[in-house]
Coordinates of C-alpha atoms in Angstrom, one line a residue:
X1 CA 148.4 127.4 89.5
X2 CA 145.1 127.4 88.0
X3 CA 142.5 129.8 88.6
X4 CA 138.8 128.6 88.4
X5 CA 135.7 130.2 87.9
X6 CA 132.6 129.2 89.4
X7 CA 128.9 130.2 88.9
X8 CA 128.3 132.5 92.1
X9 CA 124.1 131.7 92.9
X10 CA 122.9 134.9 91.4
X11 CA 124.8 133.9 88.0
X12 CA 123.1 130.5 88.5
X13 CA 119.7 132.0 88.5
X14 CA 120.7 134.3 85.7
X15 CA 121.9 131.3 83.8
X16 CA 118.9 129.1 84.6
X17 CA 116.3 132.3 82.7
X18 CA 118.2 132.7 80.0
X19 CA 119.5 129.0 79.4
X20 CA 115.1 127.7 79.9
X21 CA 114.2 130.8 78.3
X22 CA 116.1 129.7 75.5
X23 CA 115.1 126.1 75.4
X24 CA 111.4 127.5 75.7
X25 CA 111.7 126.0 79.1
X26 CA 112.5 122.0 78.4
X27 CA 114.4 119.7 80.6
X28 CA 117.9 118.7 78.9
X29 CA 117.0 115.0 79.5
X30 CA 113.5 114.8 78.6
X31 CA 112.6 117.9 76.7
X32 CA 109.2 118.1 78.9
X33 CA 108.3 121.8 80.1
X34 CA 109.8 122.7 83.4
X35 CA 109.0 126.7 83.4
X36 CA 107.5 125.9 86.9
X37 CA 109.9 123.6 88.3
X38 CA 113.3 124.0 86.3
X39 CA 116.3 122.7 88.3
X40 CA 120.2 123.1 87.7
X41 CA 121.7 120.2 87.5
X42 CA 125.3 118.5 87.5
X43 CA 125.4 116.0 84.9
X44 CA 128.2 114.1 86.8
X45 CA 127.3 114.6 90.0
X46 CA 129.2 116.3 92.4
X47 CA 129.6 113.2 94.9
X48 CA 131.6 111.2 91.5
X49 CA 133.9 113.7 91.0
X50 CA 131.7 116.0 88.5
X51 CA 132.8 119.5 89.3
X52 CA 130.7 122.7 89.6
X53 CA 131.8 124.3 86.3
X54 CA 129.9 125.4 83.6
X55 CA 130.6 122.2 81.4
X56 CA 128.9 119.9 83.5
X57 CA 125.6 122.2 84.2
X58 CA 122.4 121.9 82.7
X59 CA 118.5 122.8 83.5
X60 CA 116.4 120.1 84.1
X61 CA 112.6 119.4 86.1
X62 CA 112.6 118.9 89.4
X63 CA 111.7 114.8 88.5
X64 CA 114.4 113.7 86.0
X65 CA 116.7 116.0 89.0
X66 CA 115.5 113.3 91.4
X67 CA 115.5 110.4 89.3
X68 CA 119.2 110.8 88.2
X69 CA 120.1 111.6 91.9
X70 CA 123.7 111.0 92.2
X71 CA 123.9 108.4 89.1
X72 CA 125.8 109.6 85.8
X73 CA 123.6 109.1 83.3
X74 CA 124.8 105.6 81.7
X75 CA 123.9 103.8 84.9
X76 CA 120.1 104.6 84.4
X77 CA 119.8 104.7 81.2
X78 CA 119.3 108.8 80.9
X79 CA 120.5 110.4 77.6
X80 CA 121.4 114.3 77.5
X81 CA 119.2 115.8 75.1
X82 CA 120.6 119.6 75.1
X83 CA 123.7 120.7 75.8
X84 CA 125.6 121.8 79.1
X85 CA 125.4 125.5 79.7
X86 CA 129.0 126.2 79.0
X87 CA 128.4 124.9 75.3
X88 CA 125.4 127.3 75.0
X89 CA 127.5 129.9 76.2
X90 CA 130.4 129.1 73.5
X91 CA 128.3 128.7 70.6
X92 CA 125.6 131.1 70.9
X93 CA 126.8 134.3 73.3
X94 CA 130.3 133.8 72.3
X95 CA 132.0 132.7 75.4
X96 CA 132.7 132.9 78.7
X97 CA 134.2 136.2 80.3

């Protein structure tokens, strides 16, 4: 048996400060400032089998969150610019506890 951990919605907001505050606030898909409108994101959504882990979350704006909608990213021609939050986490805090 395999015990997952998943972002509660307070670590989710914690996560989205630190992770734009980081970034100085750019969207992972088109680097534009979203301080005002920043969105968490699944990069494969949810509804094609993307799972609600740290791997497969990133901060975005609220219009690439639209315009990617429940597409993966290869279907609309959207490229990943910064990394998902669990690769933050690895390489710059140290890990996930």
């Amino acid at each position: 048996m395999k015990i997952v951990c998943r972002p509660t919605a307070r670590y989710k907001r914690l996560l989205r400060r630190v992770w734009t505050e980081k970034y100085g606030h750019k969207c992972a898909y088109c680097l534009t400032d979203c301080e005002e409108e920043s969105t968490v994101d699944h990069v494969v959504p949810r509804s094609r089998g993307g799972r609600n882990s740290f791997a497969n979350l990133v901060v975005c704006c609220l219009k690439c969150n639209q315009e990617k909608a429940h597409y993966l990213l290869e279907e609309i021609n959207m490229t990943l610019l910064l990394q998902p939050i669990k690769q933050y986490l690895e390489n710059e805090v140290g890990g996930i506890s």
